[in-house]
Amino acid sequence: MAPTRSTGELGAFLKARRAELTPHTVGLPDTGQPRRVTGLRREEVARLAAISVDYYTRLEQGRVPASASVLATLAAALRLDDDQQAYLYEIAGKTDARPRRRYTRQSPRPAMLRLLDQLTGTPALVLGRYMDVLAWNPAAAALYTDFGAIPPPRRNYVRLVFTDPVIRALHTQWQHDARDAVAALRMEAASDPDRPELARLVGDLAVQDPDFRTWWAERRVNSATYGTKHYHHRVAGSLTLDCDTWTGPDGSGQRLMVLTAAPGTPSDDALRILASWTAPAGTGPDSAAAGA
């Protein structure tokens, strides 16, 4: 692809912005060795944005266009302010897909909420687009966290696995589970990779967590419909739970995630403890209704 005026300006803008940064300002280690370029190297920007060095090089050379999700990770990696982000999206021809657009959230289907009401003894969540946590039952709040205390735009399963210290510590096999969560997010992203919500989520996590950057760049996919989770809960102790996920039949993409234990096992006993221990906000309107 021959460079156009817009792709050439995009490349020049990216090059200028990375020249203003240092490894220290973006949280990368500085080896102390002499640097042949001013600011960040191309490979450092690519690492922060979870894209290949070759792809980033072609962006700077004006040889390829950039998707909204890539623009979001670059904006976060290069620490662009609001005006710089606006300019970045304008020259890339993605003005209508800017991730700073007003947040919109799905509402859980009534049938999903009825199922939650009936699942009293086992943790269950309703997951929406890109694994947003739309609703939950008291047992899920007791196992994971008080979801009602988390602002809705940040109430996302993948985000919480990486950024919430309580949920992160809960997973005794965190690396395995977090990598599976990234692969499941990749799988979902295939249907609509330019949605602002996805761009914002990937951009935030790629900058905040080096493991997320690495695993997102691997492009591993996984439908994550079933599996086994190993937890250590601060009250109930160790749990080994079967995790099964069912997708709603209406095309909304909403899924019901349920965690169960084999009868008579220590994990089953631990779930009974959780069922008798109610999280402070586990039965509020957010869990019983729309999770808004």
Coordinates of C-alpha atoms in Angstrom, one line a residue:
M1 CA 0.0 0.0 0.0
A2 CA 1.4 3.4 -1.1
P3 CA 1.4 6.1 1.6
T4 CA -1.5 8.6 1.4
R5 CA -1.6 12.1 2.9
S6 CA -3.6 10.8 5.9
T7 CA -1.4 7.7 6.5
G8 CA 1.7 9.8 6.1
E9 CA 0.5 12.3 8.6
L10 CA -0.5 9.5 11.0
G11 CA 3.0 8.1 10.8
A12 CA 4.6 11.5 11.3
F13 CA 2.4 12.2 14.3
L14 CA 3.2 8.8 16.0
K15 CA 6.9 9.4 15.4
A16 CA 6.7 12.9 16.9
R17 CA 4.8 11.7 20.0
R18 CA 7.2 8.8 20.8
A19 CA 10.1 11.2 20.6
E20 CA 8.7 13.1 23.5
L21 CA 8.7 10.1 25.9
T22 CA 11.3 8.1 27.8
P23 CA 11.2 4.5 29.1
H24 CA 10.8 5.9 32.6
T25 CA 7.7 8.0 31.8
V26 CA 5.8 4.9 30.4
G27 CA 7.0 2.4 33.1
L28 CA 9.6 0.5 31.0
P29 CA 13.0 -0.4 32.5
D30 CA 15.8 1.8 31.4
T31 CA 19.0 -0.2 30.9
G32 CA 21.2 2.9 31.1
Q33 CA 22.8 2.1 27.8
P34 CA 23.2 4.9 25.2
R35 CA 20.1 5.4 23.0
R36 CA 20.5 6.1 19.3
V37 CA 17.0 7.6 19.0
T38 CA 15.3 10.4 20.8
G39 CA 12.5 9.2 23.0
L40 CA 11.0 5.6 22.7
R41 CA 12.2 3.1 20.2
R42 CA 9.6 1.6 17.8
E43 CA 9.9 -1.8 19.5
E44 CA 9.1 -0.2 22.9
V45 CA 5.9 1.5 21.5
A46 CA 4.9 -1.8 19.8
R47 CA 5.4 -3.6 23.1
L48 CA 3.2 -1.2 25.0
A49 CA 0.5 -1.3 22.4
A50 CA 0.5 -5.1 22.1
I51 CA 1.2 -5.1 18.4
S52 CA 4.1 -6.4 16.4
V53 CA 7.2 -4.2 15.7
D54 CA 6.7 -4.9 11.9
Y55 CA 3.1 -3.6 12.1
Y56 CA 4.0 -0.5 14.0
T57 CA 6.9 0.2 11.6
R58 CA 4.4 0.0 8.7
L59 CA 2.1 2.4 10.5
E60 CA 4.8 5.0 10.9
Q61 CA 5.8 4.5 7.3
G62 CA 2.2 5.1 6.2
R63 CA 1.9 1.7 4.6
V64 CA -1.1 0.4 6.5
P65 CA -4.2 1.9 8.1
A66 CA -5.0 1.5 11.8
S67 CA -8.1 0.1 13.3
A68 CA -9.9 1.8 16.2
S69 CA -8.7 -0.8 18.7
V70 CA -5.1 -0.2 17.6
L71 CA -5.5 3.5 17.8
A72 CA -6.8 3.2 21.4
T73 CA -3.8 1.1 22.5
L74 CA -1.4 3.6 20.8
A75 CA -3.2 6.6 22.4
A76 CA -2.7 5.0 25.8
A77 CA 0.8 3.9 25.1
L78 CA 1.9 7.3 24.0
R79 CA 0.1 9.1 26.8
L80 CA -1.9 11.3 24.5
D81 CA -4.1 14.0 26.0
D82 CA -7.7 14.6 24.8
D83 CA -6.7 17.0 22.0
Q84 CA -4.0 14.6 20.7
Q85 CA -6.4 11.7 20.8
A86 CA -9.0 13.7 18.8
Y87 CA -6.3 14.6 16.2
L88 CA -5.1 10.9 16.1
Y89 CA -8.6 9.6 15.3
E90 CA -9.2 12.4 12.8
I91 CA -6.2 11.8 10.7
A92 CA -6.8 8.0 10.9
G93 CA -10.3 8.5 9.6
K94 CA -11.9 7.0 12.7
T95 CA -13.6 10.0 14.2
D96 CA -16.9 8.2 14.6
A97 CA -15.3 5.3 16.5
R98 CA -13.4 7.2 19.1
P99 CA -13.4 5.2 22.4
R100 CA -14.2 8.4 24.4
R101 CA -17.8 8.2 23.1
R102 CA -20.5 8.0 25.7
Y103 CA -20.5 4.6 27.5
T104 CA -23.4 2.4 26.7
R105 CA -24.2 -0.8 28.6
Q106 CA -26.3 -3.8 27.9
S107 CA -29.2 -4.8 30.1
P108 CA -29.5 -8.4 31.3
R109 CA -32.3 -10.4 29.8
P110 CA -35.2 -11.1 32.1
A111 CA -34.8 -14.9 31.6
M112 CA -31.2 -14.6 32.8
L113 CA -32.3 -12.7 35.9
R114 CA -34.9 -15.4 36.7
L115 CA -32.2 -18.0 36.5
L116 CA -30.0 -16.1 38.9
D117 CA -32.9 -15.9 41.4
Q118 CA -33.1 -19.7 41.3
L119 CA -29.4 -20.4 41.7
T120 CA -29.2 -19.7 45.4
G121 CA -26.5 -22.2 46.4
T122 CA -23.9 -21.6 43.7
P123 CA -22.1 -18.6 42.3
A124 CA -23.5 -17.3 38.9
L125 CA -22.9 -14.3 36.7
V126 CA -24.5 -12.8 33.6
L127 CA -21.8 -11.7 31.2
G128 CA -22.5 -9.3 28.4
R129 CA -20.5 -8.0 25.5
Y130 CA -16.7 -8.3 26.0
M131 CA -17.4 -10.0 29.3
D132 CA -19.0 -7.1 31.1
V133 CA -20.5 -8.2 34.4
L134 CA -24.2 -7.4 33.9
A135 CA -25.7 -9.2 37.0
W136 CA -24.8 -11.6 39.7
N137 CA -26.3 -13.6 42.6
P138 CA -25.3 -13.3 46.3
A139 CA -23.1 -16.4 46.1
A140 CA -21.1 -14.8 43.2
A141 CA -20.6 -11.6 45.3
A142 CA -19.5 -13.7 48.2
L143 CA -17.0 -15.6 46.1
Y144 CA -15.6 -12.7 44.0
T145 CA -16.2 -9.2 45.3
D146 CA -18.9 -6.6 45.9
F147 CA -19.7 -5.9 42.3
G148 CA -22.1 -3.2 43.3
A149 CA -19.3 -1.1 44.6
I150 CA -17.5 -1.1 41.2
P151 CA -18.6 1.6 38.7
P152 CA -20.5 0.0 35.8
P153 CA -18.0 1.1 33.1
R154 CA -15.3 -0.8 34.9
R155 CA -17.4 -3.8 35.9
N156 CA -15.8 -6.2 33.4
Y157 CA -14.6 -9.7 34.1
V158 CA -11.3 -9.5 32.2
R159 CA -10.5 -6.0 33.6
L160 CA -11.1 -7.3 37.2
V161 CA -9.0 -10.4 36.7
F162 CA -6.1 -8.2 35.9
T163 CA -6.6 -5.1 38.0
D164 CA -8.6 -6.0 41.1
P165 CA -6.2 -7.3 43.8
V166 CA -8.9 -9.4 45.6
I167 CA -10.0 -11.2 42.5
R168 CA -6.5 -11.6 41.3
A169 CA -5.4 -13.2 44.6
L170 CA -8.5 -15.4 44.6
H171 CA -7.2 -17.3 41.5
T172 CA -4.5 -19.8 42.7
Q173 CA -3.7 -20.5 39.0
W174 CA -4.0 -16.8 38.0
Q175 CA -1.7 -16.9 35.0
H176 CA -3.6 -19.8 33.4
D177 CA -7.0 -18.2 34.1
A178 CA -6.0 -14.7 33.0
R179 CA -4.5 -16.0 29.8
D180 CA -7.7 -17.9 29.1
A181 CA -9.7 -14.7 29.8
V182 CA -7.6 -12.8 27.2
A183 CA -8.1 -15.6 24.7
A184 CA -11.9 -15.5 25.3
L185 CA -11.9 -11.7 24.8
R186 CA -10.0 -12.2 21.5
M187 CA -12.6 -14.7 20.4
E188 CA -15.4 -12.2 21.1
A189 CA -13.6 -9.3 19.5
A190 CA -13.6 -11.1 16.1
S191 CA -17.3 -10.2 15.5
D192 CA -16.8 -6.5 15.9
P193 CA -13.2 -5.4 16.5
D194 CA -13.8 -1.7 16.1
R195 CA -16.4 -1.2 18.9
P196 CA -15.4 1.7 21.2
E197 CA -15.9 -0.4 24.3
L198 CA -13.4 -3.0 23.2
A199 CA -10.9 -0.4 22.1
R200 CA -11.1 1.3 25.5
L201 CA -10.7 -2.0 27.4
V202 CA -7.8 -3.3 25.4
G203 CA -6.1 0.1 25.4
D204 CA -6.3 0.4 29.2
L205 CA -5.2 -3.1 30.0
A206 CA -2.4 -3.1 27.4
V207 CA -0.8 -0.1 29.1
Q208 CA -1.4 -1.2 32.7
D209 CA -0.3 -4.9 32.5
P210 CA 2.7 -6.4 30.6
D211 CA 1.2 -9.9 30.7
F212 CA -2.0 -8.6 29.0
R213 CA 0.1 -7.0 26.3
T214 CA 2.0 -10.2 25.7
W215 CA -1.0 -12.5 25.6
W216 CA -3.2 -10.1 23.5
A217 CA -0.4 -10.0 20.9
E218 CA -0.3 -13.8 20.8
R219 CA -3.8 -13.8 19.2
R220 CA -4.7 -17.0 21.0
V221 CA -8.5 -17.7 21.0
N222 CA -10.7 -19.8 23.3
S223 CA -14.5 -19.9 23.5
A224 CA -14.1 -20.7 27.2
T225 CA -17.5 -22.5 27.5
Y226 CA -16.3 -24.8 30.3
G227 CA -13.3 -25.5 32.5
T228 CA -12.1 -25.9 36.1
K229 CA -11.2 -23.0 38.4
H230 CA -9.0 -23.2 41.4
Y231 CA -9.6 -20.6 44.1
H232 CA -8.4 -19.8 47.6
H233 CA -11.1 -17.7 49.3
R234 CA -10.3 -15.6 52.4
V235 CA -13.3 -17.1 54.3
A236 CA -14.2 -20.4 52.6
G237 CA -10.6 -21.6 51.9
S238 CA -9.6 -23.7 48.9
L239 CA -12.2 -24.4 46.2
T240 CA -12.0 -26.5 43.0
L241 CA -15.1 -25.5 40.9
D242 CA -16.4 -26.5 37.5
C243 CA -17.1 -23.4 35.4
D244 CA -19.7 -23.7 32.7
T245 CA -21.0 -21.0 30.5
W246 CA -24.2 -21.0 28.4
T247 CA -25.0 -18.5 25.7
G248 CA -28.5 -17.0 25.4
P249 CA -30.4 -18.0 22.3
D250 CA -31.5 -14.4 21.3
G251 CA -28.2 -13.3 19.6
S252 CA -27.4 -10.7 22.3
G253 CA -24.2 -12.5 23.2
Q254 CA -25.2 -12.6 26.9
R255 CA -24.0 -15.6 28.8
L256 CA -24.7 -17.3 32.1
M257 CA -21.6 -18.4 33.9
V258 CA -22.1 -20.9 36.8
L259 CA -19.6 -22.4 39.2
T260 CA -20.4 -25.7 40.8
A261 CA -18.7 -28.4 42.9
A262 CA -19.1 -32.1 43.0
P263 CA -21.4 -33.2 45.9
G264 CA -19.8 -34.3 49.1
T265 CA -16.4 -32.7 48.3
P266 CA -14.6 -30.1 50.4
S267 CA -15.4 -27.6 47.7
D268 CA -19.1 -28.3 48.0
D269 CA -18.8 -27.7 51.7
A270 CA -17.0 -24.4 51.0
L271 CA -19.8 -23.3 48.7
R272 CA -22.3 -24.0 51.5
I273 CA -20.3 -21.7 53.7
L274 CA -20.4 -19.0 51.0
A275 CA -24.1 -19.5 50.6
S276 CA -24.6 -18.7 54.3
W277 CA -22.3 -15.7 54.1
T278 CA -23.9 -12.8 52.3
A279 CA -21.7 -10.0 50.9
P280 CA -22.8 -6.6 52.0
A281 CA -24.3 -5.5 48.6
G282 CA -24.8 -9.0 47.2
T283 CA -28.6 -8.7 47.2
G284 CA -29.0 -5.1 46.1
P285 CA -30.9 -4.0 43.0
D286 CA -27.8 -4.3 40.9
S287 CA -27.6 -8.0 41.4
A288 CA -31.2 -8.8 41.4
A289 CA -32.1 -6.6 38.4
A290 CA -30.0 -5.0 35.7
G291 CA -26.6 -4.6 37.3
A292 CA -26.7 -0.9 36.3

